[in-house]
Amino acid sequence: MNIDTIVQAFANGLLLGGVYGGLAIGLSLILGVLRIVNIAHSVIIIFAGLLYWQLVTGFGLDPLAMILPVVALAYLFGLVVHRGMAQQLAREDNSTVMLAFFGLLVVLESIAVMIWTTDTRTVALGYLANVIELGPISVPLTRVVAALITVGVLVGLHFFLTRTLTGSAIRGLSQNPDVASMVGIDVTRLSRRVFAAGIAFAAFGGVVLAMTQSFNPQEHYRWLAWAFLVVILGGLGSALRTLIAGLIVGVIETMVGIFIPFQYTYLVLYGILAVALLVRSEGLSGAKQRII
Amino acid sequence: MPTDKSTNPTPTENIALAQAKASVVTTRSIPRWVFPVAAAVIFLVLAPMGAAASLGIVTTLTAILFYVIVAQGWNLLGGYGGYLNFGAAIFVGSGAYMAAWLNDSFDWPVWATLIPGGIAAVVVSIVIGYATLRLRSHYFAIFTLVLTFLALTVVKNTPALGGAIGLFVRVDRGLDSRQIGMLFFYLMFGLAILATVVAYLVENSNFGYALRAISEDEPAAQVLGVKTVSVKLRALVLGAALGGIAGSAWAFWTGYIEPTGAFSVKIALDIVLVCVIGGLGSWLGPLIGSFIVVGLEQILRVTLPGLDLFGFELPAETNRLILGVILIVFALFIRRGVIGLLKKRRGRAIAV
């Protein structure tokens, strides 16, 4: 093994990690602000990926222009789910909420399989399918584009949450909804928008995933594990920390991939997930105090 | 695994348990003795079915009894304790694979694999419980869902367990299909009675009250002296043992297991549905829920292929889609299941 292999793996890891940050941010936002454990997160990722595949590969539309319609549709879907389901459960205990979202997971997965079958899909990206040579390493253009868009979106979200009035309101909501409503924030409306934004970010994660990897409607649990791992490592609510945690996971995955066969890299990451759970055992309650 | 040596609760625990009991008192609109009698009647009616009913009905009833066993186990932590486990398939699958492996490698018969199957599931549950039960319930729920997929990946890549192809499990060849049907009906029948009795005993014990106290308000239960981690772990292990035993019987019953079937979210969904529809945290709930869910699946399987929607034939996934919608409806509107409709709740006595 030479130094080039390692540099190549590191570069691949960073690009992959950018995508992982995108996969996790929707989960982190909904969990951090609304305290809802969206276990249907990964199925929304896959649903958006399949929709993107349909538009780009199926209908031959432009791969960059199609990101926005998919994300916008997901936002609308998020508004509907919040109105019809999440809002009704706002005062219920966690297990009831999770049961409902498990039902949503099953429903969306069934619809995805009904429409697109269980085949593994790869998006054909036309003009994005080039490879860039940078000295000793070569990287696919799509991965660079996907990682750059994700970094842009996450940094943008970070500044939105820390520098704008709406961002302050969202942070207030995450700290204490009751006090937030006392100071004049329309909690229901803001919650609905944050929830829809979380679903839209999940869909965005699905799009960047579809740009960079093959995916299968029935194997989305893997992406749930990855998103969950990134959220645990990064803590809740901070877009920048989510991005960094995503990069770390990506680099670990590709570095481990140098040494051991492909199918066992998953086991290593699941091991890290177990260790992360044990070490960061303050869990949500500890992370909750950290402001967005 | 932490165990408590003394059987007598300490004074603090007594206070805690008294509080917990006060918080879960229900005023029933139906007398208390009706529920055990109803269960006894269900089992008494079922008892002659294995020999008398047609093979098709015996198969359906065996499936119902299989769900009763697994769901009673699931209900201990999921229903009473409020810690949802979306990976019921892990325990069923571990038991099934243990049984299949023993049968494949050493030619063990079905009755000999029940205990090893249960032990396999218990070992897996201790590993999972130790890693996740110290944390909030969301972690446990997500982790179990994700672990189903991990178990699938591991088994697929293990040649000794048949890899992606799976394992054949052979019952004694001397029996005809009718006798095999009867054998598994009565095996599941016995195990279902066992599981129901276990659930009944747990519901009416201090252990059961401690679990419900955890479900109501875990920090409060802990402050009042309930050893929450130990209680949760015991509930998980007991449930896993039932799942593993049922899984090893299931492996012989189906005759062939493969990773995607054994570690499928389908099993987890069915078990969750059985408990939710029947009634979470009630020993009678899984018994009633199993009949409803399996009956519903049979009806859907028979009627759906005949229907078509705007000229399109409905695909097989419609079945799961409908079950998912039912789960959402129950979570939104009928939280305490069919049993909950029969019992009136007085409301929470304590709010800490």
XYZ file of C-alpha atoms in Angstrom:
644
model
C 0.000 0.000 0.000
C 1.363 3.400 -0.886
C 0.643 6.918 0.175
C -1.497 7.561 -2.903
C -3.987 4.896 -1.842
C -4.379 6.581 1.515
C -4.712 10.057 0.047
C -7.262 8.721 -2.418
C -9.210 7.026 0.379
C -9.102 10.193 2.443
C -10.440 12.267 -0.448
C -13.159 9.701 -1.116
C -13.992 9.715 2.584
C -14.392 13.487 2.702
C -16.666 13.452 -0.336
C -18.683 10.572 1.068
C -18.802 12.293 4.447
C -20.275 15.424 2.893
C -23.141 13.263 1.641
C -23.542 11.678 5.096
C -23.866 15.130 6.635
C -26.692 15.736 4.169
C -28.301 12.418 5.108
C -28.374 13.279 8.793
C -29.348 16.937 8.971
C -33.097 16.358 8.547
C -33.119 13.795 11.358
C -31.072 16.108 13.560
C -33.329 19.121 12.949
C -36.615 17.338 13.702
C -35.150 15.573 16.736
C -33.366 18.629 18.068
C -36.136 21.182 17.682
C -39.338 19.156 17.905
C -38.152 16.136 19.949
C -39.720 13.829 17.382
C -37.784 10.691 16.541
C -38.506 10.418 12.852
C -37.804 6.754 12.233
C -39.309 7.169 8.780
C -36.305 9.411 7.975
C -34.453 6.889 5.832
C -37.522 5.858 3.889
C -38.039 9.516 2.970
C -34.413 9.600 1.839
C -34.985 6.591 -0.398
C -38.333 7.875 -1.644
C -36.737 11.157 -2.687
C -33.845 9.264 -4.274
C -36.260 7.169 -6.315
C -38.226 10.239 -7.365
C -34.992 11.905 -8.417
C -34.016 8.761 -10.324
C -37.399 8.815 -12.062
C -37.013 12.460 -13.117
C -33.377 12.283 -14.194
C -32.914 8.766 -15.550
C -36.551 8.005 -16.334
C -37.579 11.300 -17.965
C -34.082 12.481 -18.913
C -34.332 15.844 -17.153
C -31.389 17.944 -15.985
C -29.758 16.465 -12.841
C -28.985 19.785 -11.153
C -32.296 21.460 -11.985
C -34.256 18.515 -10.578
C -32.916 18.851 -7.029
C -35.271 21.705 -6.225
C -38.602 20.130 -7.317
C -37.900 16.984 -5.279
C -37.029 19.006 -2.173
C -40.049 21.286 -2.650
C -42.384 18.307 -2.971
C -40.925 16.859 0.223
C -41.564 20.164 2.000
C -45.224 20.046 0.989
C -45.418 16.425 2.081
C -43.882 17.442 5.418
C -46.563 20.104 5.920
C -49.256 17.483 5.291
C -47.700 14.906 7.635
C -47.346 17.478 10.392
C -50.942 18.646 10.021
C -52.375 15.147 9.812
C -50.121 13.228 12.178
C -47.263 14.891 14.057
C -49.332 17.793 15.390
C -52.018 15.442 16.707
C -49.327 13.645 18.663
C -47.589 16.729 20.032
C -48.691 16.065 23.614
C -48.439 12.289 23.446
C -45.619 10.207 24.843
C -42.683 9.155 22.736
C -43.767 5.595 22.129
C -47.085 6.649 20.579
C -45.277 9.068 18.274
C -42.805 6.381 17.265
C -45.571 3.891 16.546
C -47.195 6.376 14.187
C -43.904 7.069 12.417
C -43.219 3.353 12.163
C -46.588 3.107 10.422
C -45.515 5.935 8.098
C -42.271 4.063 7.371
C -44.213 0.953 6.374
C -46.660 2.926 4.231
C -43.968 4.860 2.343
C -41.791 1.783 1.862
C -44.753 -0.158 0.455
C -45.637 2.673 -1.930
C -41.997 2.960 -3.062
C -41.839 -0.772 -3.762
C -45.210 -0.676 -5.529
C -44.115 2.094 -7.870
C -40.434 1.336 -8.389
C -40.120 -2.375 -7.418
C -37.211 -3.617 -5.311
C -34.554 -3.182 -8.031
C -31.313 -1.436 -7.165
C -31.204 1.932 -8.918
C -28.330 4.012 -10.205
C -28.911 7.528 -11.503
C -27.318 8.187 -14.896
C -26.007 11.705 -14.541
C -25.108 12.735 -18.088
C -22.715 15.674 -18.048
C -21.884 15.150 -14.367
C -20.434 11.696 -15.048
C -16.858 12.883 -15.606
C -13.850 12.094 -13.456
C -11.520 14.854 -12.247
C -7.797 14.105 -12.022
C -6.003 15.963 -9.245
C -2.363 14.877 -9.260
C -2.229 11.336 -7.864
C -5.919 11.077 -7.060
C -9.012 10.988 -9.218
C -12.490 11.818 -8.054
C -15.855 11.553 -9.813
C -17.322 14.961 -10.606
C -20.738 13.980 -9.189
C -19.287 13.337 -5.766
C -17.556 16.695 -5.772
C -20.760 18.445 -6.840
C -22.852 16.541 -4.258
C -20.390 17.239 -1.443
C -20.068 20.935 -2.363
C -23.837 21.421 -2.522
C -24.229 19.704 0.851
C -21.525 21.791 2.467
C -23.156 24.922 1.033
C -26.578 23.922 2.319
C -25.348 22.994 5.802
C -23.257 26.133 6.209
C -26.221 28.159 4.946
C -28.484 26.475 7.481
C -25.984 27.179 10.221
C -25.991 30.898 9.430
C -29.768 30.892 9.059
C -30.181 29.431 12.540
C -27.610 31.647 14.215
C -27.988 34.981 12.407
C -31.650 35.498 11.523
C -34.711 36.289 13.594
C -36.517 33.143 12.424
C -33.417 31.177 13.359
C -33.558 32.621 16.873
C -37.241 31.699 17.087
C -36.419 28.119 16.086
C -33.679 27.944 18.694
C -36.125 29.295 21.245
C -38.635 26.651 20.228
C -36.043 23.941 20.680
C -35.192 25.172 24.161
C -38.667 25.633 25.537
C -41.852 25.620 23.439
C -43.991 26.997 26.263
C -41.810 30.031 26.845
C -41.472 30.462 23.088
C -45.232 30.754 22.783
C -45.291 33.254 25.678
C -42.923 35.609 23.906
C -45.195 35.646 20.900
C -43.906 32.891 18.665
C -46.648 31.014 16.837
C -45.414 27.633 18.006
C -47.752 25.487 15.929
C -46.968 27.274 12.686
C -43.236 27.378 13.325
C -43.220 23.709 14.350
C -44.982 22.810 11.141
C -42.423 24.689 9.071
C -39.497 23.180 10.944
C -40.972 19.706 10.532
C -41.532 20.258 6.814
C -37.999 21.633 6.514
C -36.683 18.498 8.229
C -38.520 16.322 5.720
C -37.212 18.527 2.896
C -33.655 18.122 4.211
C -34.187 14.357 4.347
C -35.246 14.502 0.703
C -32.196 16.615 -0.070
C -30.096 13.880 1.560
C -31.856 11.381 -0.680
C -30.980 13.390 -3.772
C -27.278 13.682 -2.926
C -27.265 9.983 -2.035
C -28.825 9.152 -5.404
C -26.223 11.300 -7.154
C -23.349 9.369 -5.620
C -24.463 5.791 -4.890
C -26.672 2.973 -6.045
C -29.570 2.402 -3.687
C -32.350 -0.039 -3.049
C -35.796 0.695 -1.598
C -35.621 -2.128 0.924
C -32.155 -1.432 2.249
C -32.831 2.010 3.615
C -32.281 0.896 7.210
C -28.585 1.128 6.500
C -28.977 4.850 5.823
C -31.010 5.216 8.989
C -28.099 3.697 10.897
C -25.651 6.059 9.211
C -27.799 9.148 9.813
C -28.299 8.071 13.417
C -24.552 7.561 13.880
C -23.826 11.030 12.491
C -26.454 12.564 14.797
C -25.009 10.821 17.844
C -21.459 11.826 17.001
C -22.396 15.392 16.103
C -24.954 16.049 18.807
C -28.279 17.632 18.062
C -29.215 20.750 16.268
C -25.891 22.168 15.113
C -25.625 22.047 11.333
C -21.849 22.538 11.401
C -21.272 19.760 13.913
C -23.503 17.473 11.857
C -21.352 18.230 8.823
C -18.125 17.509 10.705
C -19.541 14.280 12.148
C -20.572 13.265 8.629
C -17.053 13.882 7.348
C -15.605 11.795 10.190
C -17.926 8.874 9.443
C -17.132 9.080 5.731
C -13.378 9.094 6.292
C -13.588 6.206 8.776
C -15.612 4.182 6.289
C -13.203 4.609 3.391
C -10.085 4.206 5.555
C -11.434 0.995 7.062
C -12.313 -0.091 3.521
C -8.603 -0.123 2.601
C -7.832 -2.774 5.157
C -10.804 -5.086 5.255
C -13.267 -6.421 2.684
C -16.154 -4.253 1.593
C -18.999 -6.087 3.330
C -17.278 -5.923 6.734
C -16.823 -2.138 6.766
C -20.488 -1.987 7.781
C -19.764 -4.101 10.822
C -17.021 -1.689 11.884
C -19.409 1.247 11.597
C -22.111 -0.566 13.534
C -19.467 -1.254 16.174
C -18.659 2.453 16.300
C -22.373 3.145 16.634
C -22.591 0.821 19.641
C -19.518 2.406 21.227
C -20.853 5.907 20.535
C -24.093 4.977 22.273
C -22.222 3.727 25.316
C -19.783 6.625 25.526
C -22.194 9.463 24.770
C -24.659 8.001 27.194
C -25.940 11.414 28.215
C -27.700 10.955 24.905
C -30.447 13.312 23.917
C -30.846 14.823 27.339
C -27.238 15.935 27.367
C -27.243 17.115 23.804
C -30.511 18.926 24.308
C -28.869 21.617 26.370
C -26.481 22.499 23.609
C -28.117 25.255 21.657
C -28.636 24.864 17.940
C -26.363 -8.321 34.057
C -27.492 -6.866 37.362
C -29.613 -9.102 39.531
C -31.159 -8.369 42.842
C -30.503 -10.969 45.460
C -33.316 -10.179 47.863
C -36.831 -11.187 46.947
C -38.388 -8.839 49.477
C -38.551 -5.268 48.234
C -36.795 -2.652 50.311
C -38.887 0.036 52.052
C -38.092 2.529 49.289
C -39.122 0.010 46.686
C -42.356 -0.595 48.556
C -43.182 3.078 48.392
C -42.241 3.130 44.729
C -44.389 0.142 43.954
C -47.325 1.529 45.911
C -47.042 4.738 43.891
C -46.798 2.790 40.681
C -49.827 0.702 41.564
C -51.776 3.850 42.381
C -50.860 5.310 38.996
C -52.113 2.397 36.941
C -55.312 1.516 38.732
C -58.091 1.067 36.224
C -61.773 0.993 36.902
C -63.144 -1.664 34.671
C -66.585 -1.418 33.218
C -66.430 -5.233 33.064
C -65.726 -7.392 36.134
C -62.150 -8.454 36.668
C -62.731 -12.190 36.316
C -64.049 -11.866 32.750
C -60.593 -11.564 31.176
C -59.020 -14.802 32.492
C -62.255 -16.621 31.701
C -62.235 -15.224 28.144
C -58.641 -16.412 27.672
C -59.493 -19.843 29.052
C -62.462 -20.097 26.693
C -60.294 -19.114 23.713
C -57.761 -21.825 24.543
C -60.454 -24.421 25.291
C -62.132 -23.770 21.952
C -58.755 -23.970 20.205
C -57.713 -27.208 21.910
C -59.652 -29.703 19.736
C -59.039 -27.709 16.526
C -55.624 -29.241 15.833
C -57.193 -32.649 15.387
C -60.629 -31.698 14.112
C -60.224 -28.760 11.711
C -59.068 -28.933 8.097
C -55.354 -28.595 7.372
C -55.745 -25.057 6.018
C -57.428 -23.860 9.196
C -54.857 -25.654 11.365
C -52.081 -23.811 9.488
C -53.761 -20.435 10.058
C -54.339 -21.203 13.735
C -50.700 -22.278 14.131
C -49.629 -18.913 12.678
C -51.918 -17.143 15.162
C -50.443 -19.108 18.073
C -46.904 -18.323 16.869
C -47.773 -14.618 16.946
C -49.295 -14.999 20.407
C -45.998 -16.363 21.775
C -43.770 -13.711 20.203
C -46.188 -10.863 20.927
C -46.585 -11.819 24.601
C -42.797 -11.642 24.856
C -42.650 -8.334 22.982
C -45.410 -6.842 25.104
C -43.395 -7.173 28.337
C -40.916 -4.422 27.490
C -42.785 -2.822 24.576
C -46.246 -2.698 26.111
C -45.758 -2.514 29.868
C -42.370 -0.781 29.800
C -43.006 1.566 26.869
C -39.710 0.627 25.196
C -40.693 -0.148 21.623
C -38.695 -2.850 19.931
C -38.868 -2.685 16.144
C -36.535 -5.655 15.883
C -38.712 -8.524 17.094
C -37.360 -10.384 14.059
C -33.874 -10.408 15.630
C -34.981 -12.690 18.455
C -37.207 -14.866 16.276
C -34.423 -15.057 13.705
C -31.702 -15.934 16.255
C -33.851 -18.739 17.624
C -34.738 -19.960 14.140
C -31.124 -19.944 12.982
C -29.907 -21.674 16.128
C -32.495 -24.418 15.588
C -31.764 -24.686 11.864
C -28.030 -24.879 12.460
C -28.387 -27.584 15.138
C -30.676 -29.526 12.838
C -28.471 -29.068 9.795
C -25.151 -29.890 11.489
C -26.127 -32.367 14.218
C -29.565 -33.551 13.144
C -31.274 -32.361 16.337
C -35.069 -32.813 16.435
C -37.476 -29.962 17.058
C -38.074 -30.516 20.777
C -34.335 -30.447 21.522
C -33.744 -27.116 19.790
C -36.357 -25.088 21.669
C -34.123 -24.347 24.661
C -30.955 -23.595 22.603
C -33.085 -21.347 20.366
C -34.288 -19.459 23.420
C -30.730 -19.204 24.747
C -29.462 -17.794 21.430
C -32.092 -15.059 21.546
C -31.318 -14.362 25.207
C -27.614 -13.899 24.460
C -28.421 -11.496 21.610
C -30.888 -9.614 23.804
C -28.366 -9.171 26.619
C -25.867 -7.650 24.172
C -28.512 -5.289 22.757
C -29.981 -4.458 26.151
C -26.656 -3.743 27.746
C -25.765 -1.275 24.984
C -29.089 0.549 24.760
C -31.274 0.176 27.828
C -29.360 2.732 29.858
C -30.470 5.343 27.353
C -33.789 6.867 26.460
C -36.357 4.772 24.700
C -35.764 6.373 21.271
C -32.265 4.967 21.127
C -33.534 1.501 21.887
C -36.230 1.766 19.204
C -33.905 3.000 16.451
C -31.150 0.600 17.451
C -33.407 -2.442 17.262
C -34.700 -1.382 13.853
C -31.162 -0.922 12.580
C -29.940 -4.161 14.159
C -32.476 -6.186 12.191
C -30.631 -5.050 9.100
C -27.247 -5.741 10.667
C -28.295 -9.283 11.623
C -29.413 -9.787 8.030
C -26.018 -8.632 6.723
C -24.089 -10.818 9.153
C -26.081 -13.980 8.414
C -25.899 -13.366 4.658
C -22.108 -13.316 4.910
C -21.780 -16.377 7.168
C -21.367 -19.558 5.083
C -21.949 -21.826 8.115
C -25.480 -20.435 8.341
C -26.168 -20.999 4.651
C -25.295 -17.425 3.580
C -27.892 -15.803 1.339
C -29.276 -19.212 0.320
C -30.470 -20.261 3.770
C -30.900 -23.588 5.520
C -33.355 -26.449 5.170
C -34.813 -27.732 8.416
C -36.064 -31.312 8.373
C -38.763 -32.719 10.590
C -38.965 -36.506 11.036
C -39.749 -37.975 7.623
C -42.077 -40.670 8.966
C -44.954 -38.210 9.480
C -47.502 -37.206 6.862
C -48.523 -33.567 6.349
C -51.595 -33.942 8.554
C -49.535 -35.269 11.463
C -46.910 -32.566 10.987
C -49.662 -29.944 10.985
C -51.014 -31.363 14.255
C -47.562 -31.632 15.800
C -46.787 -27.959 15.235
C -50.276 -26.829 16.188
C -50.003 -28.475 19.591
C -46.396 -27.367 20.041
C -47.361 -23.715 19.407
C -50.540 -24.215 21.445
C -48.577 -25.293 24.499
C -46.043 -22.512 24.086
C -48.788 -19.907 23.608
C -50.445 -20.972 26.870
C -47.057 -20.773 28.570
C -46.406 -17.290 27.157
C -49.856 -16.066 28.151
C -49.454 -17.390 31.689
C -46.052 -15.681 31.909
C -47.590 -12.386 30.754
C -50.469 -12.758 33.224
C -48.094 -13.422 36.107
C -45.877 -10.478 35.116
C -48.836 -8.109 34.850
C -49.905 -8.880 38.386
C -46.460 -8.893 39.965
C -44.244 -6.158 41.387
C -42.067 -6.640 38.320
C -45.044 -5.698 36.125
C -45.848 -2.641 38.233
C -42.220 -1.552 38.064
C -42.329 -1.841 34.256
C -45.462 0.279 34.071
C -43.926 2.826 36.386
C -41.019 3.065 33.921
C -43.436 3.570 31.074
C -45.316 6.308 32.938
C -42.322 8.318 34.085
C -38.911 6.719 34.123
C -36.906 9.307 36.106
C -39.645 9.370 38.747
C -39.646 5.578 38.965
C -35.884 5.626 39.372
C -36.026 8.253 42.105
C -38.619 6.155 43.915
C -36.262 3.196 43.975
C -37.158 1.073 40.955
C -33.966 -0.434 39.534
C -34.911 0.657 36.056
C -32.044 -0.797 34.018
C -32.291 -4.171 35.700
C -36.084 -4.282 35.306
C -35.907 -3.323 31.627
C -33.160 -5.839 30.938
C -35.110 -8.633 32.622
C -38.204 -7.777 30.588
C -36.187 -7.740 27.375
C -34.484 -11.055 28.155
C -37.735 -12.765 29.110
C -39.388 -11.501 25.934
C -36.411 -12.545 23.827
C -36.488 -16.038 25.319
C -40.110 -16.438 24.247
C -39.273 -15.038 20.798
C -36.306 -17.371 20.403
C -38.258 -20.466 21.462
C -41.072 -19.541 19.081
C -38.472 -18.907 16.371
C -36.928 -22.355 16.688
C -40.357 -23.989 16.412
C -41.116 -21.716 13.469
C -37.937 -22.809 11.643
C -39.070 -26.455 11.772
C -42.620 -25.533 10.875
C -41.704 -23.636 7.699
C -38.974 -26.183 6.871
C -36.693 -23.620 5.251
C -35.255 -20.336 6.475
C -33.268 -17.685 4.665
C -31.896 -14.358 5.931
C -34.365 -11.941 4.291
C -37.335 -13.959 5.573
C -36.012 -14.536 9.083
C -34.753 -10.996 9.727
C -37.511 -9.078 7.991
C -39.220 -5.927 9.156
C -42.428 -7.740 8.160
C -42.226 -9.881 11.307
C -41.491 -6.827 13.436
C -44.444 -4.968 11.909
C -46.795 -7.885 12.510
C -45.760 -8.208 16.142
C -46.080 -4.473 16.788
C -49.498 -4.507 15.117
C -50.653 -7.504 17.149
C -49.810 -5.697 20.389
C -51.087 -2.281 19.319
C -54.392 -3.573 17.957
C -54.901 -5.941 20.868
C -53.801 -3.441 23.470
C -50.343 -2.466 24.684
C -49.558 -3.505 28.220
C -52.334 -6.025 28.653
C -51.800 -9.774 28.816
C -55.006 -10.430 26.902
C -54.121 -7.932 24.158
C -51.657 -10.076 22.164
C -54.070 -13.007 22.294
C -56.886 -10.981 20.734
C -54.552 -8.984 18.473
C -53.081 -12.135 16.918
C -56.491 -13.328 15.787
C -57.327 -9.910 14.354
C -53.999 -9.379 12.549
C -53.653 -12.889 11.097
C -57.360 -12.912 10.198
C -56.968 -9.521 8.516
C -53.912 -10.698 6.581
C -55.775 -13.788 5.406
C -58.742 -11.705 4.273
C -56.458 -9.253 2.452
C -54.561 -12.102 0.808
C -57.763 -13.643 -0.477
C -59.647 -10.506 -1.540
C -56.928 -8.152 -2.812
C -55.804 -10.021 -5.947
C -59.424 -9.974 -7.121
C -59.810 -6.231 -6.780
C -58.357 -3.727 -9.151
C -57.902 -0.017 -8.889
C -58.689 2.051 -11.991
C -57.896 -0.945 -14.165
C -54.537 -1.727 -12.484
C -54.166 -4.921 -10.575
C -53.140 -4.244 -6.993
C -49.578 -5.378 -6.237
C -48.674 -7.561 -3.263
C -47.384 -4.621 -1.219
C -50.919 -3.238 -0.886
C -51.253 -5.691 1.967
C -48.450 -4.048 3.948
C -49.610 -0.584 2.955
C -53.000 -1.245 4.544
C -51.390 -2.657 7.696
C -49.210 0.462 7.948
C -52.251 2.712 7.657
C -54.004 0.681 10.359
C -50.999 1.155 12.642
C -51.102 4.933 12.131
C -54.844 4.989 12.798
C -54.450 3.018 16.027
C -51.552 5.226 17.166
C -53.600 8.358 16.492
C -57.034 7.364 17.736
C -57.194 3.992 19.509
C -54.040 4.090 21.585
C -54.959 1.386 24.038
C -56.194 -1.096 21.492
C -59.225 -3.326 21.572
C -58.665 -4.129 25.239
C -58.447 -0.425 25.987
C -61.945 0.026 24.582
C -63.198 -2.470 27.157
C -61.441 -0.883 30.117
C -62.057 2.597 31.367
C -59.062 4.424 32.650
C -59.274 6.623 35.666
C -56.406 8.824 34.583
C -52.980 9.310 36.000
C -52.918 9.472 39.754
C -49.491 11.032 40.052
C -47.747 13.581 37.925
C -44.128 14.044 38.923
